[in-house]
Amino acid sequence: MTDTQHPRITLAPDFFAKADADRARIQADQKADFQQQLSEARTQGGAYVGDGPIPPAQGALPMPPGFVGALAQYIYQHAPRPVAEVAIVGALGLMAGVAGRVWYIPKSGLNLYVVLVARSAIGKEAMHSGVNTLVQAAREFYGEAELVTDPSDFASGQALLKACAHNPCFVNLAGELGHKFALMAENRDASMRSLRKQMTTLYSKSGPDGVAGGISYSSQENNVESTQAVAFSLIGETTPGTFYESITDAMMSDGFMSRFCVIEYLGDRPARNRAHVDRPPEALVRHLATIMQHAGKASAIDVFQKVEFSPSAQSLLDLFDEECDAGIVGQDDENLRQLWNRAHLKALRVAALLAVGDQYLNPVVTEEQAAWAIALVRHGVAAFDKRIRQGDIGEGSDGGREQKVLDLCREFLLLPSEKLPSWLKHGKAMQDANIVPRRYLQQRTQRLAAFERHKLGHTAALNMAIKTAMTNGNLIEVKKEPLVEQFSFFGQAYRLLSAK
């Protein structure tokens, strides 16, 4: 049996050069066609024209202005239990998934990481359902609308990079982010370490000059090619306890958390929406689909568009930049420094997304858009600042732990009678005397990161916090005799001296 003989193929010396020339000619033709379509579109406007002013929605944050506000308003009206903050996160995430790559500001694309922090059972799932309904409605006008979102639960950095190589602009609709952060914080799982590393890196790879990926493995099928201008965005939700307890000092100091816009909803479960809106307005969907289609064509041929800033918007954002600098300069606590590290960049990106939504062909940030973006970022900084100072985040500081102990003392003194611990015989009388049992403080700090993760352990951290509070004149230990005689209490207790 003889081997099959194959004819030898000889390629001309200029074969590959001709192929490259043909590819360049095709790309040039595509760009010329796109520019022609762009010129025609500009003659028709491109601005979003809504049905009227956006009605107000109850929440700590007002709805965004313009088109993004209209998206948020629909998500709000679509929700079974409407919460403004839930709707805002969904609208910003969707807009970032659409516009994060093609439009840019100096040295940055417009991708966002946004996390909603709220108690359970308040209707956080409306963020996902509202976005999905808008995307499905947009498919009627643009067949590839679903590419702007991805609900995948990425299990490693490699999986995330592969998804970005396949689709360089999308928003990941994540579920419970707090649990994933907790896995990252443990630092035992190599896959979670790589995921955190790639998420940290990808945040800054969305500009036209950004390049992401480029990982080689011994097994070639696992290799990941490098990709230009990857705009990976992420929105997710979590509960306060799960989220804040999962954050370590390392996650703060290495800049991972400074990349996130945190939107916190402190309210309770809202009433059921009796005027539920199912289908989004056609004008809203058509404009969304038009931006999607424009972004898809521009991205395919790597055409990028810069977002400009009006003089008044630029002035406002420059002042905010100085505010961010003031929050960093002279601050010794690394966690507090990181709060302001990327605050200005986040405000720029959010403001630019609002401008793209309103006029995607010639986006110019207005003063109103800049002011709203700054307010959003300040909201997140304030929420984080409060949690850090209370000792809810990371290993905490001595001052933060002392403040947390004092807050828990005030919490005990304000407990209604029916919520007082059952092991207290005369709890109300102790409250009237401003006396707080140590056992209550011990139980309430048991799972707090600032105490639980202390290098000397929870009990030592609590002892030091109480001692600091006593040294500073905020607490005094109550002698055992009056505790037994007046309150039939045989444990340690402290009288709160400070009213604030």
Short mmCIF file of C-alpha atoms in Angstrom, two decimals:
data_model
loop_
_atom_site.label_atom_id
_atom_site.label_comp_id
_atom_site.label_asym_id
_atom_site.label_seq_id
_atom_site.Cartn_x
_atom_site.Cartn_y
_atom_site.Cartn_z
CA MET A 1 0.00 0.00 0.00
CA THR A 2 1.52 3.27 -1.11
CA ASP A 3 1.12 6.67 0.51
CA THR A 4 -1.26 9.05 -1.17
CA GLN A 5 0.68 11.65 -3.12
CA HIS A 6 -0.49 15.27 -2.86
CA PRO A 7 0.46 17.86 -5.44
CA ARG A 8 2.79 20.54 -4.12
CA ILE A 9 1.29 24.05 -3.99
CA THR A 10 3.61 26.94 -4.59
CA LEU A 11 2.49 30.41 -3.54
CA ALA A 12 3.62 33.48 -5.37
CA PRO A 13 5.93 35.77 -3.34
CA ASP A 14 3.32 38.50 -3.29
CA PHE A 15 0.39 36.25 -2.31
CA PHE A 16 0.10 37.43 1.29
CA ALA A 17 0.82 41.03 0.36
CA LYS A 18 -2.11 40.94 -2.07
CA ALA A 19 -4.34 39.40 0.62
CA ASP A 20 -3.41 42.17 3.06
CA ALA A 21 -4.07 44.78 0.40
CA ASP A 22 -7.49 43.29 -0.36
CA ARG A 23 -8.33 43.26 3.35
CA ALA A 24 -7.28 46.88 3.73
CA ARG A 25 -9.31 47.86 0.66
CA ILE A 26 -12.43 46.13 2.03
CA GLN A 27 -12.01 47.83 5.42
CA ALA A 28 -11.54 51.18 3.74
CA ASP A 29 -14.72 50.64 1.71
CA GLN A 30 -16.61 49.69 4.88
CA LYS A 31 -15.40 52.80 6.67
CA ALA A 32 -16.33 54.97 3.70
CA ASP A 33 -19.83 53.46 3.63
CA PHE A 34 -20.17 54.02 7.36
CA GLN A 35 -19.07 57.64 7.10
CA GLN A 36 -21.60 58.16 4.31
CA GLN A 37 -24.36 56.67 6.45
CA LEU A 38 -23.17 58.79 9.37
CA SER A 39 -23.36 61.99 7.32
CA GLU A 40 -26.89 61.13 6.20
CA ALA A 41 -27.93 60.35 9.79
CA ARG A 42 -26.57 63.66 11.03
CA THR A 43 -28.74 65.55 8.60
CA GLN A 44 -31.73 63.87 10.25
CA GLY A 45 -30.65 64.82 13.78
CA GLY A 46 -29.98 61.83 16.02
CA ALA A 47 -31.22 63.50 19.18
CA TYR A 48 -33.61 61.72 21.52
CA VAL A 49 -37.05 63.29 21.65
CA GLY A 50 -39.06 61.97 24.59
CA ASP A 51 -42.79 62.04 25.21
CA GLY A 52 -42.40 64.65 27.92
CA PRO A 53 -40.52 65.41 31.13
CA ILE A 54 -39.51 62.43 33.26
CA PRO A 55 -41.89 62.15 36.21
CA PRO A 56 -40.19 62.08 39.61
CA ALA A 57 -39.57 58.80 41.38
CA GLN A 58 -39.04 58.46 45.10
CA GLY A 59 -35.47 57.72 46.09
CA ALA A 60 -32.25 59.18 47.46
CA LEU A 61 -31.15 59.87 43.87
CA PRO A 62 -33.21 61.74 41.27
CA MET A 63 -33.69 60.10 37.90
CA PRO A 64 -30.98 60.91 35.34
CA PRO A 65 -31.82 63.60 32.76
CA GLY A 66 -32.66 62.79 29.17
CA PHE A 67 -32.72 59.43 27.42
CA VAL A 68 -30.96 57.44 30.17
CA GLY A 69 -33.52 58.85 32.58
CA ALA A 70 -36.29 57.63 30.27
CA LEU A 71 -34.74 54.15 30.32
CA ALA A 72 -34.63 54.26 34.12
CA GLN A 73 -38.20 55.51 34.27
CA TYR A 74 -39.41 52.57 32.18
CA ILE A 75 -37.54 50.06 34.39
CA TYR A 76 -39.10 51.78 37.41
CA GLN A 77 -42.63 51.60 35.96
CA HIS A 78 -42.06 48.02 34.77
CA ALA A 79 -41.00 46.78 38.22
CA PRO A 80 -43.46 44.85 40.40
CA ARG A 81 -42.07 46.82 43.36
CA PRO A 82 -40.48 49.99 41.98
CA VAL A 83 -37.30 51.42 43.50
CA ALA A 84 -35.59 54.37 41.81
CA GLU A 85 -32.06 53.17 42.65
CA VAL A 86 -32.77 49.76 41.09
CA ALA A 87 -33.96 51.43 37.90
CA ILE A 88 -30.96 53.77 37.74
CA VAL A 89 -28.46 50.90 38.00
CA GLY A 90 -30.24 49.04 35.21
CA ALA A 91 -30.35 52.06 32.89
CA LEU A 92 -26.69 52.96 33.42
CA GLY A 93 -25.60 49.36 32.88
CA LEU A 94 -27.59 49.02 29.67
CA MET A 95 -26.21 52.28 28.30
CA ALA A 96 -22.65 51.23 29.15
CA GLY A 97 -23.20 47.89 27.41
CA VAL A 98 -24.30 49.73 24.28
CA ALA A 99 -21.93 52.70 24.19
CA GLY A 100 -18.93 51.69 26.28
CA ARG A 101 -16.57 50.98 23.36
CA VAL A 102 -17.37 53.27 20.43
CA TRP A 103 -17.66 56.52 22.36
CA TYR A 104 -14.82 57.69 24.53
CA ILE A 105 -13.39 60.50 26.64
CA PRO A 106 -9.66 61.29 26.81
CA LYS A 107 -7.75 58.07 27.63
CA SER A 108 -10.90 56.12 28.52
CA GLY A 109 -13.94 54.38 27.12
CA LEU A 110 -17.30 54.52 28.86
CA ASN A 111 -17.60 51.14 30.58
CA LEU A 112 -18.94 51.05 34.14
CA TYR A 113 -18.94 48.75 37.16
CA VAL A 114 -22.08 49.44 39.20
CA VAL A 115 -23.35 47.56 42.25
CA LEU A 116 -26.71 48.06 43.95
CA VAL A 117 -26.63 47.52 47.72
CA ALA A 118 -30.05 47.03 49.29
CA ARG A 119 -31.85 44.78 51.74
CA SER A 120 -33.48 41.57 50.58
CA ALA A 121 -37.03 41.43 49.20
CA ILE A 122 -37.13 45.02 47.91
CA GLY A 123 -37.37 44.11 44.21
CA LYS A 124 -33.74 44.13 43.07
CA GLU A 125 -34.52 41.58 40.33
CA ALA A 126 -36.38 44.33 38.42
CA MET A 127 -32.96 45.62 37.36
CA HIS A 128 -32.41 42.48 35.27
CA SER A 129 -35.97 42.01 34.03
CA GLY A 130 -36.28 45.64 32.97
CA VAL A 131 -33.02 45.57 31.00
CA ASN A 132 -33.94 42.26 29.35
CA THR A 133 -37.37 43.58 28.33
CA LEU A 134 -35.79 46.65 26.72
CA VAL A 135 -33.25 44.53 24.84
CA GLN A 136 -35.90 42.13 23.57
CA ALA A 137 -38.03 45.05 22.39
CA ALA A 138 -35.02 46.54 20.57
CA ARG A 139 -34.53 43.28 18.64
CA GLU A 140 -37.56 44.15 16.53
CA PHE A 141 -35.54 47.03 15.06
CA TYR A 142 -31.99 45.68 15.42
CA GLY A 143 -31.43 41.94 15.20
CA GLU A 144 -28.18 41.87 17.20
CA ALA A 145 -29.49 43.85 20.18
CA GLU A 146 -28.94 40.92 22.55
CA LEU A 147 -25.15 41.24 22.14
CA VAL A 148 -25.06 44.23 24.51
CA THR A 149 -25.86 42.05 27.56
CA ASP A 150 -24.44 38.81 28.91
CA PRO A 151 -25.86 37.06 32.01
CA SER A 152 -22.94 34.60 32.30
CA ASP A 153 -21.52 33.80 35.71
CA PHE A 154 -17.83 33.97 34.83
CA ALA A 155 -15.86 31.44 36.86
CA SER A 156 -12.35 32.67 36.04
CA GLY A 157 -10.37 35.45 34.46
CA GLN A 158 -9.72 33.26 31.43
CA ALA A 159 -13.46 32.77 30.87
CA LEU A 160 -14.03 36.51 31.10
CA LEU A 161 -11.24 37.32 28.62
CA LYS A 162 -12.58 34.76 26.14
CA ALA A 163 -16.02 36.37 26.33
CA CYS A 164 -14.44 39.80 25.72
CA ALA A 165 -12.45 38.49 22.75
CA HIS A 166 -15.70 37.21 21.24
CA ASN A 167 -17.67 40.36 22.07
CA PRO A 168 -15.60 43.44 23.01
CA CYS A 169 -18.53 45.52 24.31
CA PHE A 170 -21.24 44.25 26.64
CA VAL A 171 -22.61 44.55 30.16
CA ASN A 172 -22.53 41.52 32.43
CA LEU A 173 -25.83 41.22 34.30
CA ALA A 174 -24.51 39.63 37.47
CA GLY A 175 -26.55 38.21 40.32
CA GLU A 176 -25.48 38.28 43.97
CA LEU A 177 -22.13 40.06 43.74
CA GLY A 178 -21.48 39.88 47.46
CA HIS A 179 -21.01 36.11 47.40
CA LYS A 180 -18.56 36.36 44.49
CA PHE A 181 -16.63 39.09 46.29
CA ALA A 182 -16.46 36.85 49.35
CA LEU A 183 -14.86 34.09 47.24
CA MET A 184 -12.38 36.61 45.85
CA ALA A 185 -11.57 37.83 49.35
CA GLU A 186 -10.70 34.34 50.58
CA ASN A 187 -7.80 34.32 48.10
CA ARG A 188 -7.70 30.50 48.10
CA ASP A 189 -9.26 29.84 44.69
CA ALA A 190 -6.90 30.51 41.76
CA SER A 191 -9.87 30.99 39.42
CA MET A 192 -11.35 33.69 41.63
CA ARG A 193 -7.95 35.38 41.97
CA SER A 194 -7.60 35.50 38.19
CA LEU A 195 -11.16 36.82 37.81
CA ARG A 196 -10.49 39.66 40.23
CA LYS A 197 -7.21 40.46 38.47
CA GLN A 198 -8.81 40.60 35.03
CA MET A 199 -11.77 42.65 36.25
CA THR A 200 -9.30 45.12 37.74
CA THR A 201 -7.33 45.28 34.48
CA LEU A 202 -10.27 45.44 32.06
CA TYR A 203 -11.72 48.52 33.71
CA SER A 204 -9.06 50.67 32.03
CA LYS A 205 -8.93 48.91 28.64
CA SER A 206 -12.02 50.43 27.01
CA GLY A 207 -10.39 53.40 25.26
CA PRO A 208 -9.37 53.23 21.58
CA ASP A 209 -5.75 52.58 22.57
CA GLY A 210 -6.55 49.90 25.15
CA VAL A 211 -5.53 46.27 24.53
CA ALA A 212 -6.78 43.41 26.69
CA GLY A 213 -6.11 39.69 26.80
CA GLY A 214 -3.16 37.94 25.26
CA ILE A 215 -2.79 34.83 27.47
CA SER A 216 -0.91 31.74 26.24
CA TYR A 217 -1.22 28.27 27.77
CA SER A 218 0.53 24.98 27.09
CA SER A 219 -2.77 23.77 25.62
CA GLN A 220 -3.42 26.00 22.61
CA GLU A 221 -7.21 25.73 22.79
CA ASN A 222 -7.04 27.64 26.08
CA ASN A 223 -5.14 30.58 24.60
CA VAL A 224 -6.79 34.00 24.57
CA GLU A 225 -6.00 36.47 21.80
CA SER A 226 -5.46 40.12 22.63
CA THR A 227 -8.35 42.46 21.75
CA GLN A 228 -8.37 46.19 21.13
CA ALA A 229 -10.61 48.50 23.16
CA VAL A 230 -12.52 46.05 25.34
CA ALA A 231 -15.46 47.73 27.08
CA PHE A 232 -16.52 45.25 29.73
CA SER A 233 -19.23 46.62 32.01
CA LEU A 234 -20.83 45.01 35.05
CA ILE A 235 -23.96 45.59 37.08
CA GLY A 236 -25.02 43.49 40.01
CA GLU A 237 -26.90 43.54 43.28
CA THR A 238 -26.25 42.40 46.82
CA THR A 239 -27.35 42.87 50.41
CA PRO A 240 -25.43 45.20 52.76
CA GLY A 241 -24.17 42.53 55.14
CA THR A 242 -22.95 40.17 52.43
CA PHE A 243 -21.33 42.94 50.41
CA TYR A 244 -19.55 45.05 53.01
CA GLU A 245 -18.38 42.06 55.06
CA SER A 246 -16.79 40.53 51.94
CA ILE A 247 -14.53 43.53 51.24
CA THR A 248 -10.99 43.27 52.55
CA ASP A 249 -8.34 45.93 53.00
CA ALA A 250 -6.47 44.37 50.07
CA MET A 251 -9.48 44.79 47.79
CA MET A 252 -9.58 48.45 48.77
CA SER A 253 -5.86 49.22 48.62
CA ASP A 254 -5.20 47.57 45.24
CA GLY A 255 -7.87 49.71 43.58
CA PHE A 256 -10.36 46.93 42.86
CA MET A 257 -13.20 48.53 44.80
CA SER A 258 -12.42 52.07 43.63
CA ARG A 259 -13.58 50.98 40.18
CA PHE A 260 -17.14 50.41 41.35
CA CYS A 261 -19.98 52.89 41.50
CA VAL A 262 -21.90 51.90 44.62
CA ILE A 263 -25.58 52.82 44.73
CA GLU A 264 -27.12 52.12 48.13
CA TYR A 265 -30.86 51.91 48.79
CA LEU A 266 -31.65 52.17 52.49
CA GLY A 267 -35.43 52.01 52.23
CA ASP A 268 -37.77 49.17 53.02
CA ARG A 269 -39.87 46.97 50.73
CA PRO A 270 -41.97 49.24 48.49
CA ALA A 271 -45.66 48.73 47.84
CA ARG A 272 -46.72 46.62 44.87
CA ASN A 273 -46.91 48.49 41.59
CA ARG A 274 -50.62 48.53 40.69
CA ALA A 275 -49.93 50.41 37.43
CA HIS A 276 -47.35 48.00 36.03
CA VAL A 277 -46.14 48.99 32.53
CA ASP A 278 -45.31 45.97 30.40
CA ARG A 279 -44.14 47.17 26.99
CA PRO A 280 -41.71 50.12 26.73
CA PRO A 281 -42.71 53.17 24.63
CA GLU A 282 -41.90 52.73 20.93
CA ALA A 283 -39.99 56.03 20.69
CA LEU A 284 -37.75 54.88 23.54
CA VAL A 285 -37.10 51.50 21.94
CA ARG A 286 -36.46 52.93 18.47
CA HIS A 287 -33.88 55.36 19.79
CA LEU A 288 -32.20 52.61 21.83
CA ALA A 289 -32.09 50.31 18.77
CA THR A 290 -30.70 53.13 16.61
CA ILE A 291 -27.80 53.69 19.04
CA MET A 292 -27.22 49.91 19.20
CA GLN A 293 -27.08 49.63 15.42
CA HIS A 294 -24.76 52.61 15.09
CA ALA A 295 -22.48 51.20 17.78
CA GLY A 296 -22.46 47.78 16.14
CA LYS A 297 -21.42 49.16 12.73
CA ALA A 298 -18.79 51.51 14.17
CA SER A 299 -17.33 48.81 16.42
CA ALA A 300 -17.04 46.33 13.55
CA ILE A 301 -14.66 48.67 11.70
CA ASP A 302 -13.03 50.21 14.79
CA VAL A 303 -14.42 53.71 14.31
CA PHE A 304 -14.48 55.67 17.58
CA GLN A 305 -16.10 58.95 18.52
CA LYS A 306 -14.99 61.37 21.20
CA VAL A 307 -17.51 62.84 23.63
CA GLU A 308 -17.07 66.58 24.12
CA PHE A 309 -17.84 68.68 27.19
CA SER A 310 -19.57 72.04 27.26
CA PRO A 311 -17.61 74.82 29.05
CA SER A 312 -20.02 74.84 32.01
CA ALA A 313 -19.89 71.04 32.32
CA GLN A 314 -16.11 71.04 32.12
CA SER A 315 -15.89 73.71 34.82
CA LEU A 316 -18.15 71.70 37.11
CA LEU A 317 -16.16 68.52 36.57
CA ASP A 318 -12.87 70.35 37.12
CA LEU A 319 -14.13 71.54 40.50
CA PHE A 320 -15.11 67.97 41.34
CA ASP A 321 -11.61 66.83 40.36
CA GLU A 322 -10.22 69.26 42.94
CA GLU A 323 -12.68 67.88 45.49
CA CYS A 324 -11.39 64.38 44.78
CA ASP A 325 -7.79 65.53 45.22
CA ALA A 326 -8.71 67.08 48.57
CA GLY A 327 -10.18 63.75 49.67
CA ILE A 328 -6.85 62.03 48.97
CA VAL A 329 -4.16 64.53 49.93
CA GLY A 330 -3.22 64.29 53.59
CA GLN A 331 -5.41 61.22 54.22
CA ASP A 332 -3.44 58.44 55.93
CA ASP A 333 -6.18 55.78 55.83
CA GLU A 334 -5.61 53.90 52.56
CA ASN A 335 -9.24 52.79 52.42
CA LEU A 336 -10.48 56.37 52.62
CA ARG A 337 -7.94 57.48 50.00
CA GLN A 338 -9.22 54.86 47.58
CA LEU A 339 -12.76 56.22 47.84
CA TRP A 340 -11.72 59.27 45.81
CA ASN A 341 -9.10 57.64 43.61
CA ARG A 342 -11.30 57.13 40.53
CA ALA A 343 -14.28 59.23 41.55
CA HIS A 344 -13.59 61.90 38.93
CA LEU A 345 -13.14 59.31 36.16
CA LYS A 346 -16.43 57.65 37.10
CA ALA A 347 -18.22 61.01 36.95
CA LEU A 348 -16.72 61.67 33.50
CA ARG A 349 -17.85 58.29 32.18
CA VAL A 350 -21.37 58.58 33.56
CA ALA A 351 -21.79 62.12 32.22
CA ALA A 352 -20.52 61.02 28.80
CA LEU A 353 -23.00 58.11 28.69
CA LEU A 354 -25.84 60.54 29.39
CA ALA A 355 -24.63 62.73 26.52
CA VAL A 356 -24.42 59.78 24.10
CA GLY A 357 -27.97 58.78 25.01
CA ASP A 358 -29.30 62.24 24.21
CA GLN A 359 -27.32 62.87 21.00
CA TYR A 360 -25.27 59.91 19.89
CA LEU A 361 -24.04 61.52 16.66
CA ASN A 362 -22.58 64.64 18.29
CA PRO A 363 -22.48 64.01 22.05
CA VAL A 364 -21.66 67.02 24.20
CA VAL A 365 -21.95 66.79 27.99
CA THR A 366 -24.20 69.49 29.43
CA GLU A 367 -23.99 71.07 32.86
CA GLU A 368 -27.11 69.19 33.94
CA GLN A 369 -25.61 65.85 32.92
CA ALA A 370 -22.32 66.63 34.67
CA ALA A 371 -24.11 67.69 37.86
CA TRP A 372 -26.14 64.47 37.97
CA ALA A 373 -23.06 62.32 37.37
CA ILE A 374 -21.19 64.07 40.19
CA ALA A 375 -24.16 63.61 42.54
CA LEU A 376 -24.23 59.88 41.72
CA VAL A 377 -20.53 59.44 42.50
CA ARG A 378 -20.79 61.48 45.71
CA HIS A 379 -23.69 59.24 46.78
CA GLY A 380 -21.47 56.17 46.42
CA VAL A 381 -18.49 57.76 48.14
CA ALA A 382 -20.65 58.84 51.09
CA ALA A 383 -22.07 55.33 51.51
CA PHE A 384 -18.61 53.76 51.49
CA ASP A 385 -17.12 56.44 53.74
CA LYS A 386 -19.78 55.82 56.37
CA ARG A 387 -19.23 52.05 56.27
CA ILE A 388 -15.45 52.38 56.56
CA ARG A 389 -15.66 54.74 59.52
CA GLN A 390 -18.15 52.40 61.22
CA GLY A 391 -15.76 49.48 60.85
CA ASP A 392 -18.01 47.55 58.45
CA ILE A 393 -15.33 47.22 55.77
CA GLY A 394 -11.94 45.55 55.81
CA GLU A 395 -9.86 45.03 58.90
CA GLY A 396 -10.89 48.50 60.02
CA SER A 397 -9.13 51.11 62.18
CA ASP A 398 -9.10 51.69 65.93
CA GLY A 399 -11.24 54.79 65.50
CA GLY A 400 -13.66 52.94 63.26
CA ARG A 401 -14.10 50.12 65.77
CA GLU A 402 -14.63 52.59 68.61
CA GLN A 403 -17.28 54.40 66.54
CA LYS A 404 -18.99 51.10 65.78
CA VAL A 405 -19.15 50.19 69.47
CA LEU A 406 -20.67 53.58 70.28
CA ASP A 407 -23.21 53.19 67.45
CA LEU A 408 -24.20 49.78 68.81
CA CYS A 409 -24.60 51.25 72.29
CA ARG A 410 -27.02 53.82 70.89
CA GLU A 411 -28.75 51.08 68.93
CA PHE A 412 -29.34 49.12 72.14
CA LEU A 413 -30.67 52.15 73.99
CA LEU A 414 -33.24 52.76 71.25
CA LEU A 415 -34.50 49.18 70.96
CA PRO A 416 -38.26 48.84 71.48
CA SER A 417 -39.28 46.74 74.47
CA GLU A 418 -40.36 43.77 72.36
CA LYS A 419 -36.90 43.57 70.72
CA LEU A 420 -34.83 43.65 73.89
CA PRO A 421 -32.82 40.43 74.45
CA SER A 422 -34.75 37.78 76.35
CA TRP A 423 -31.78 37.19 78.67
CA LEU A 424 -32.24 40.66 80.21
CA LYS A 425 -34.64 40.77 83.18
CA HIS A 426 -34.73 44.57 83.41
CA GLY A 427 -33.71 45.71 79.95
CA LYS A 428 -35.96 48.77 79.91
CA ALA A 429 -34.55 49.99 83.22
CA MET A 430 -31.02 49.56 81.88
CA GLN A 431 -31.96 51.59 78.82
CA ASP A 432 -33.32 54.36 81.02
CA ALA A 433 -29.99 54.43 82.85
CA ASN A 434 -27.98 54.51 79.58
CA ILE A 435 -26.43 51.13 80.43
CA VAL A 436 -25.45 48.67 77.68
CA PRO A 437 -24.54 45.03 78.46
CA ARG A 438 -21.24 43.81 77.02
CA ARG A 439 -22.96 40.63 75.86
CA TYR A 440 -25.03 42.69 73.42
CA LEU A 441 -21.87 44.29 71.99
CA GLN A 442 -20.19 40.88 71.82
CA GLN A 443 -23.05 39.40 69.79
CA ARG A 444 -23.52 42.38 67.47
CA THR A 445 -19.83 42.60 66.53
CA GLN A 446 -19.43 38.84 66.09
CA ARG A 447 -19.64 38.92 62.27
CA LEU A 448 -18.36 42.41 61.56
CA ALA A 449 -15.24 42.34 59.40
CA ALA A 450 -13.39 44.99 61.41
CA PHE A 451 -13.62 42.80 64.52
CA GLU A 452 -13.69 39.30 63.09
CA ARG A 453 -10.65 39.84 60.83
CA HIS A 454 -8.53 41.61 63.42
CA LYS A 455 -5.11 39.96 63.67
CA LEU A 456 -5.63 39.36 67.42
CA GLY A 457 -9.17 38.05 67.03
CA HIS A 458 -12.68 39.30 67.66
CA THR A 459 -12.59 39.49 71.47
CA ALA A 460 -9.30 41.39 71.56
CA ALA A 461 -10.58 43.85 68.95
CA LEU A 462 -13.74 44.47 70.98
CA ASN A 463 -11.75 44.91 74.20
CA MET A 464 -9.50 47.51 72.55
CA ALA A 465 -12.47 49.38 71.06
CA ILE A 466 -14.21 49.55 74.45
CA LYS A 467 -10.99 50.64 76.15
CA THR A 468 -10.52 53.41 73.54
CA ALA A 469 -14.11 54.58 74.09
CA MET A 470 -13.53 54.68 77.83
CA THR A 471 -10.21 56.55 77.45
CA ASN A 472 -11.92 59.11 75.22
CA GLY A 473 -14.65 59.68 77.79
CA ASN A 474 -17.46 58.07 75.79
CA LEU A 475 -18.04 54.97 77.97
CA ILE A 476 -17.59 54.08 81.63
CA GLU A 477 -17.79 50.58 83.10
CA VAL A 478 -20.59 50.13 85.62
CA LYS A 479 -19.61 48.46 88.89
CA LYS A 480 -20.89 44.97 89.52
CA GLU A 481 -22.80 45.70 92.76
CA PRO A 482 -25.35 48.18 91.33
CA LEU A 483 -25.80 46.00 88.25
CA VAL A 484 -26.81 43.06 90.44
CA GLU A 485 -28.85 45.02 92.97
CA GLN A 486 -30.75 47.30 90.58
CA PHE A 487 -31.01 45.23 87.39
CA SER A 488 -30.34 41.61 88.44
CA PHE A 489 -27.60 41.55 85.84
CA PHE A 490 -24.41 39.63 86.59
CA GLY A 491 -22.33 40.40 83.49
CA GLN A 492 -20.23 43.36 82.42
CA ALA A 493 -21.96 46.55 81.27
CA TYR A 494 -21.10 50.11 80.30
CA ARG A 495 -22.82 53.47 80.61
CA LEU A 496 -22.86 55.58 77.47
CA LEU A 497 -21.71 59.10 78.31
CA SER A 498 -21.75 60.76 74.90
CA ALA A 499 -25.12 61.76 73.47
CA LYS A 500 -23.97 61.86 69.82
#
